[in-house]
């Protein structure tokens, strides 16, 4: 095989080789500038257009988002403020209602207590004003006790008479014997003898009997009160009787 496979290559000197390389390099550069600059310009134009187109959109979106967020925050703040005002108003109303209810309850309790105090005071006053019940009066079982008991009954019945007048007539009529019976006077002859301390006949005793006393004609008190009632109707009082009546 020949030493130089490329024909004529050996015959190119250094100058020729450099010139060829320079032409090749120049051609490659031209090719690059013919292709790349156009693409670079196009890309740069596209990038600038993209930047011009994107930039306003990006800032507008941010502004709108910020404004929306601010509006949302503002609405939330307003809602919170309104709710706080509503809660405060409700709390104030509740406190006022509770205070009013407590005031009414206190007033009612005070009125009830005053009423109870008045009732208690009234009952105490009534008890103080009411006279103490009279103790049952006791009388001796003798002429003095019979006359005194009869006088108390006569006073209640409005029958006049005095201790002296009653005693005087008793001593004359029966000498103080409640069982005395006259069996010889005109009454006895007619079948109605005089009986008891003041010698009363049965028809007179029954007609002038005093309520609250015994129906027994020999009962000392019943006999005295019936006789005094008869004497009051006939003579004005037993005090006016000085003889048989």
PDB file of N, CA and C in Angstrom, residues 170-222:
ATOM      1  N   UNK A 170    -134.472  34.761 153.774  1.00  0.00           N
ATOM      2  CA  UNK A 170    -134.213  33.330 153.996  1.00  0.00           C
ATOM      3  C   UNK A 170    -134.366  32.995 155.474  1.00  0.00           C
ATOM      4  N   UNK A 171    -133.797  33.808 156.330  1.00  0.00           N
ATOM      5  CA  UNK A 171    -133.851  33.515 157.764  1.00  0.00           C
ATOM      6  C   UNK A 171    -135.296  33.576 158.269  1.00  0.00           C
ATOM      7  N   UNK A 172    -136.094  34.452 157.701  1.00  0.00           N
ATOM      8  CA  UNK A 172    -137.490  34.529 158.130  1.00  0.00           C
ATOM      9  C   UNK A 172    -138.292  33.344 157.610  1.00  0.00           C
ATOM     10  N   UNK A 173    -138.037  32.927 156.384  1.00  0.00           N
ATOM     11  CA  UNK A 173    -138.851  31.887 155.757  1.00  0.00           C
ATOM     12  C   UNK A 173    -138.443  30.474 156.186  1.00  0.00           C
ATOM     13  N   UNK A 174    -137.119  30.199 156.320  1.00  0.00           N
ATOM     14  CA  UNK A 174    -136.719  28.803 156.563  1.00  0.00           C
ATOM     15  C   UNK A 174    -135.595  28.677 157.594  1.00  0.00           C
ATOM     16  N   UNK A 175    -135.171  29.765 158.130  1.00  0.00           N
ATOM     17  CA  UNK A 175    -134.029  29.790 159.054  1.00  0.00           C
ATOM     18  C   UNK A 175    -132.783  29.147 158.442  1.00  0.00           C
ATOM     19  N   UNK A 176    -132.684  29.194 157.113  1.00  0.00           N
ATOM     20  CA  UNK A 176    -131.489  28.713 156.413  1.00  0.00           C
ATOM     21  C   UNK A 176    -131.484  27.237 156.121  1.00  0.00           C
ATOM     22  N   UNK A 177    -132.676  26.585 156.221  1.00  0.00           N
ATOM     23  CA  UNK A 177    -132.758  25.146 155.956  1.00  0.00           C
ATOM     24  C   UNK A 177    -133.248  24.924 154.536  1.00  0.00           C
ATOM     25  N   UNK A 178    -132.373  24.410 153.620  1.00  0.00           N
ATOM     26  CA  UNK A 178    -132.788  24.233 152.223  1.00  0.00           C
ATOM     27  C   UNK A 178    -133.840  23.140 152.049  1.00  0.00           C
ATOM     28  N   UNK A 179    -134.043  22.268 153.064  1.00  0.00           N
ATOM     29  CA  UNK A 179    -135.021  21.185 152.952  1.00  0.00           C
ATOM     30  C   UNK A 179    -136.348  21.522 153.660  1.00  0.00           C
ATOM     31  N   UNK A 180    -136.477  22.781 154.069  1.00  0.00           N
ATOM     32  CA  UNK A 180    -137.689  23.162 154.830  1.00  0.00           C
ATOM     33  C   UNK A 180    -138.927  23.058 153.955  1.00  0.00           C
ATOM     34  N   UNK A 181    -140.050  22.554 154.580  1.00  0.00           N
ATOM     35  CA  UNK A 181    -141.343  22.441 153.882  1.00  0.00           C
ATOM     36  C   UNK A 181    -142.423  22.971 154.834  1.00  0.00           C
ATOM     37  N   UNK A 182    -143.279  23.861 154.352  1.00  0.00           N
ATOM     38  CA  UNK A 182    -144.379  24.398 155.151  1.00  0.00           C
ATOM     39  C   UNK A 182    -145.616  23.540 154.871  1.00  0.00           C
ATOM     40  N   UNK A 183    -146.008  22.826 155.870  1.00  0.00           N
ATOM     41  CA  UNK A 183    -147.149  21.938 155.673  1.00  0.00           C
ATOM     42  C   UNK A 183    -148.420  22.447 156.285  1.00  0.00           C
ATOM     43  N   UNK A 184    -148.498  23.702 156.688  1.00  0.00           N
ATOM     44  CA  UNK A 184    -149.701  24.164 157.370  1.00  0.00           C
ATOM     45  C   UNK A 184    -150.283  25.461 156.782  1.00  0.00           C
ATOM     46  N   UNK A 185    -149.578  26.171 155.894  1.00  0.00           N
ATOM     47  CA  UNK A 185    -150.137  27.421 155.379  1.00  0.00           C
ATOM     48  C   UNK A 185    -151.185  27.147 154.307  1.00  0.00           C
ATOM     49  N   UNK A 186    -151.697  28.214 153.759  1.00  0.00           N
ATOM     50  CA  UNK A 186    -152.777  28.083 152.769  1.00  0.00           C
ATOM     51  C   UNK A 186    -152.317  27.320 151.532  1.00  0.00           C
ATOM     52  N   UNK A 187    -151.075  27.489 151.193  1.00  0.00           N
ATOM     53  CA  UNK A 187    -150.563  26.756 150.017  1.00  0.00           C
ATOM     54  C   UNK A 187    -150.553  25.253 150.276  1.00  0.00           C
ATOM     55  N   UNK A 188    -150.175  24.926 151.481  1.00  0.00           N
ATOM     56  CA  UNK A 188    -150.144  23.504 151.831  1.00  0.00           C
ATOM     57  C   UNK A 188    -151.551  22.937 151.829  1.00  0.00           C
ATOM     58  N   UNK A 189    -152.508  23.727 152.316  1.00  0.00           N
ATOM     59  CA  UNK A 189    -153.898  23.273 152.332  1.00  0.00           C
ATOM     60  C   UNK A 189    -154.427  23.047 150.909  1.00  0.00           C
ATOM     61  N   UNK A 190    -153.868  23.772 149.961  1.00  0.00           N
ATOM     62  CA  UNK A 190    -154.288  23.604 148.553  1.00  0.00           C
ATOM     63  C   UNK A 190    -153.449  22.542 147.841  1.00  0.00           C
ATOM     64  N   UNK A 191    -152.547  21.927 148.572  1.00  0.00           N
ATOM     65  CA  UNK A 191    -151.756  20.832 148.009  1.00  0.00           C
ATOM     66  C   UNK A 191    -150.455  21.256 147.373  1.00  0.00           C
ATOM     67  N   UNK A 192    -150.101  22.503 147.575  1.00  0.00           N
ATOM     68  CA  UNK A 192    -148.833  22.969 147.002  1.00  0.00           C
ATOM     69  C   UNK A 192    -148.032  23.646 148.123  1.00  0.00           C
ATOM     70  N   UNK A 193    -147.454  22.871 149.004  1.00  0.00           N
ATOM     71  CA  UNK A 193    -146.735  23.463 150.128  1.00  0.00           C
ATOM     72  C   UNK A 193    -145.503  24.250 149.673  1.00  0.00           C
ATOM     73  N   UNK A 194    -145.129  25.253 150.452  1.00  0.00           N
ATOM     74  CA  UNK A 194    -143.935  26.041 150.161  1.00  0.00           C
ATOM     75  C   UNK A 194    -142.701  25.220 150.532  1.00  0.00           C
ATOM     76  N   UNK A 195    -141.640  25.370 149.697  1.00  0.00           N
ATOM     77  CA  UNK A 195    -140.469  24.523 149.888  1.00  0.00           C
ATOM     78  C   UNK A 195    -139.165  25.330 149.764  1.00  0.00           C
ATOM     79  N   UNK A 196    -138.118  24.838 150.452  1.00  0.00           N
ATOM     80  CA  UNK A 196    -136.790  25.371 150.287  1.00  0.00           C
ATOM     81  C   UNK A 196    -136.477  26.602 151.082  1.00  0.00           C
ATOM     82  N   UNK A 197    -135.334  27.213 150.797  1.00  0.00           N
ATOM     83  CA  UNK A 197    -134.825  28.344 151.580  1.00  0.00           C
ATOM     84  C   UNK A 197    -135.792  29.520 151.596  1.00  0.00           C
ATOM     85  N   UNK A 198    -136.388  29.845 150.443  1.00  0.00           N
ATOM     86  CA  UNK A 198    -137.282  30.994 150.360  1.00  0.00           C
ATOM     87  C   UNK A 198    -138.734  30.566 150.190  1.00  0.00           C
ATOM     88  N   UNK A 199    -139.016  29.273 150.538  1.00  0.00           N
ATOM     89  CA  UNK A 199    -140.392  28.779 150.585  1.00  0.00           C
ATOM     90  C   UNK A 199    -141.162  29.121 149.301  1.00  0.00           C
ATOM     91  N   UNK A 200    -140.784  28.489 148.255  1.00  0.00           N
ATOM     92  CA  UNK A 200    -141.405  28.678 146.942  1.00  0.00           C
ATOM     93  C   UNK A 200    -142.264  27.460 146.639  1.00  0.00           C
ATOM     94  N   UNK A 201    -143.479  27.689 146.094  1.00  0.00           N
ATOM     95  CA  UNK A 201    -144.330  26.560 145.708  1.00  0.00           C
ATOM     96  C   UNK A 201    -143.901  26.063 144.316  1.00  0.00           C
ATOM     97  N   UNK A 202    -144.240  24.847 143.998  1.00  0.00           N
ATOM     98  CA  UNK A 202    -143.791  24.235 142.743  1.00  0.00           C
ATOM     99  C   UNK A 202    -144.194  25.039 141.501  1.00  0.00           C
ATOM    100  N   UNK A 203    -145.473  25.495 141.395  1.00  0.00           N
ATOM    101  CA  UNK A 203    -145.842  26.241 140.183  1.00  0.00           C
ATOM    102  C   UNK A 203    -145.019  27.517 140.014  1.00  0.00           C
ATOM    103  N   UNK A 204    -144.745  28.209 141.113  1.00  0.00           N
ATOM    104  CA  UNK A 204    -143.945  29.444 141.015  1.00  0.00           C
ATOM    105  C   UNK A 204    -142.502  29.125 140.624  1.00  0.00           C
ATOM    106  N   UNK A 205    -141.946  28.074 141.233  1.00  0.00           N
ATOM    107  CA  UNK A 205    -140.575  27.682 140.907  1.00  0.00           C
ATOM    108  C   UNK A 205    -140.443  27.339 139.425  1.00  0.00           C
ATOM    109  N   UNK A 206    -141.387  26.611 138.896  1.00  0.00           N
ATOM    110  CA  UNK A 206    -141.321  26.207 137.490  1.00  0.00           C
ATOM    111  C   UNK A 206    -141.515  27.404 136.565  1.00  0.00           C
ATOM    112  N   UNK A 207    -142.395  28.338 136.964  1.00  0.00           N
ATOM    113  CA  UNK A 207    -142.659  29.499 136.113  1.00  0.00           C
ATOM    114  C   UNK A 207    -141.479  30.471 136.100  1.00  0.00           C
ATOM    115  N   UNK A 208    -140.759  30.567 137.214  1.00  0.00           N
ATOM    116  CA  UNK A 208    -139.675  31.546 137.313  1.00  0.00           C
ATOM    117  C   UNK A 208    -138.285  30.883 137.405  1.00  0.00           C
ATOM    118  N   UNK A 209    -138.219  29.687 137.000  1.00  0.00           N
ATOM    119  CA  UNK A 209    -136.927  28.983 137.009  1.00  0.00           C
ATOM    120  C   UNK A 209    -135.901  29.768 136.179  1.00  0.00           C
ATOM    121  N   UNK A 210    -134.672  29.846 136.659  1.00  0.00           N
ATOM    122  CA  UNK A 210    -133.604  30.589 135.971  1.00  0.00           C
ATOM    123  C   UNK A 210    -132.709  29.595 135.240  1.00  0.00           C
ATOM    124  N   UNK A 211    -132.490  29.890 133.931  1.00  0.00           N
ATOM    125  CA  UNK A 211    -131.640  29.005 133.124  1.00  0.00           C
ATOM    126  C   UNK A 211    -130.251  28.879 133.747  1.00  0.00           C
ATOM    127  N   UNK A 212    -129.727  27.672 133.688  1.00  0.00           N
ATOM    128  CA  UNK A 212    -128.398  27.417 134.230  1.00  0.00           C
ATOM    129  C   UNK A 212    -128.422  26.891 135.644  1.00  0.00           C
ATOM    130  N   UNK A 213    -129.612  26.819 136.218  1.00  0.00           N
ATOM    131  CA  UNK A 213    -129.737  26.278 137.578  1.00  0.00           C
ATOM    132  C   UNK A 213    -130.505  24.960 137.541  1.00  0.00           C
ATOM    133  N   UNK A 214    -130.476  24.267 138.639  1.00  0.00           N
ATOM    134  CA  UNK A 214    -131.135  22.976 138.721  1.00  0.00           C
ATOM    135  C   UNK A 214    -132.656  23.118 138.703  1.00  0.00           C
ATOM    136  N   UNK A 215    -133.336  22.061 138.242  1.00  0.00           N
ATOM    137  CA  UNK A 215    -134.798  22.030 138.287  1.00  0.00           C
ATOM    138  C   UNK A 215    -135.292  21.414 139.608  1.00  0.00           C
ATOM    139  N   UNK A 216    -134.359  21.158 140.469  1.00  0.00           N
ATOM    140  CA  UNK A 216    -134.734  20.628 141.793  1.00  0.00           C
ATOM    141  C   UNK A 216    -135.086  21.803 142.705  1.00  0.00           C
ATOM    142  N   UNK A 217    -136.326  21.872 143.182  1.00  0.00           N
ATOM    143  CA  UNK A 217    -136.779  22.992 143.996  1.00  0.00           C
ATOM    144  C   UNK A 217    -136.043  23.079 145.333  1.00  0.00           C
ATOM    145  N   UNK A 218    -135.489  21.961 145.766  1.00  0.00           N
ATOM    146  CA  UNK A 218    -134.743  21.969 147.025  1.00  0.00           C
ATOM    147  C   UNK A 218    -133.265  22.365 146.832  1.00  0.00           C
ATOM    148  N   UNK A 219    -132.849  22.534 145.589  1.00  0.00           N
ATOM    149  CA  UNK A 219    -131.477  23.002 145.351  1.00  0.00           C
ATOM    150  C   UNK A 219    -131.380  24.443 145.847  1.00  0.00           C
ATOM    151  N   UNK A 220    -130.453  24.769 146.750  1.00  0.00           N
ATOM    152  CA  UNK A 220    -130.404  26.104 147.368  1.00  0.00           C
ATOM    153  C   UNK A 220    -130.298  27.229 146.340  1.00  0.00           C
ATOM    154  N   UNK A 221    -129.380  27.107 145.404  1.00  0.00           N
ATOM    155  CA  UNK A 221    -129.152  28.178 144.419  1.00  0.00           C
ATOM    156  C   UNK A 221    -130.357  28.305 143.493  1.00  0.00           C
ATOM    157  N   UNK A 222    -130.908  27.181 143.015  1.00  0.00           N
ATOM    158  CA  UNK A 222    -132.071  27.229 142.129  1.00  0.00           C
ATOM    159  C   UNK A 222    -133.258  27.844 142.853  1.00  0.00           C
TER     160      UNK A 222
END
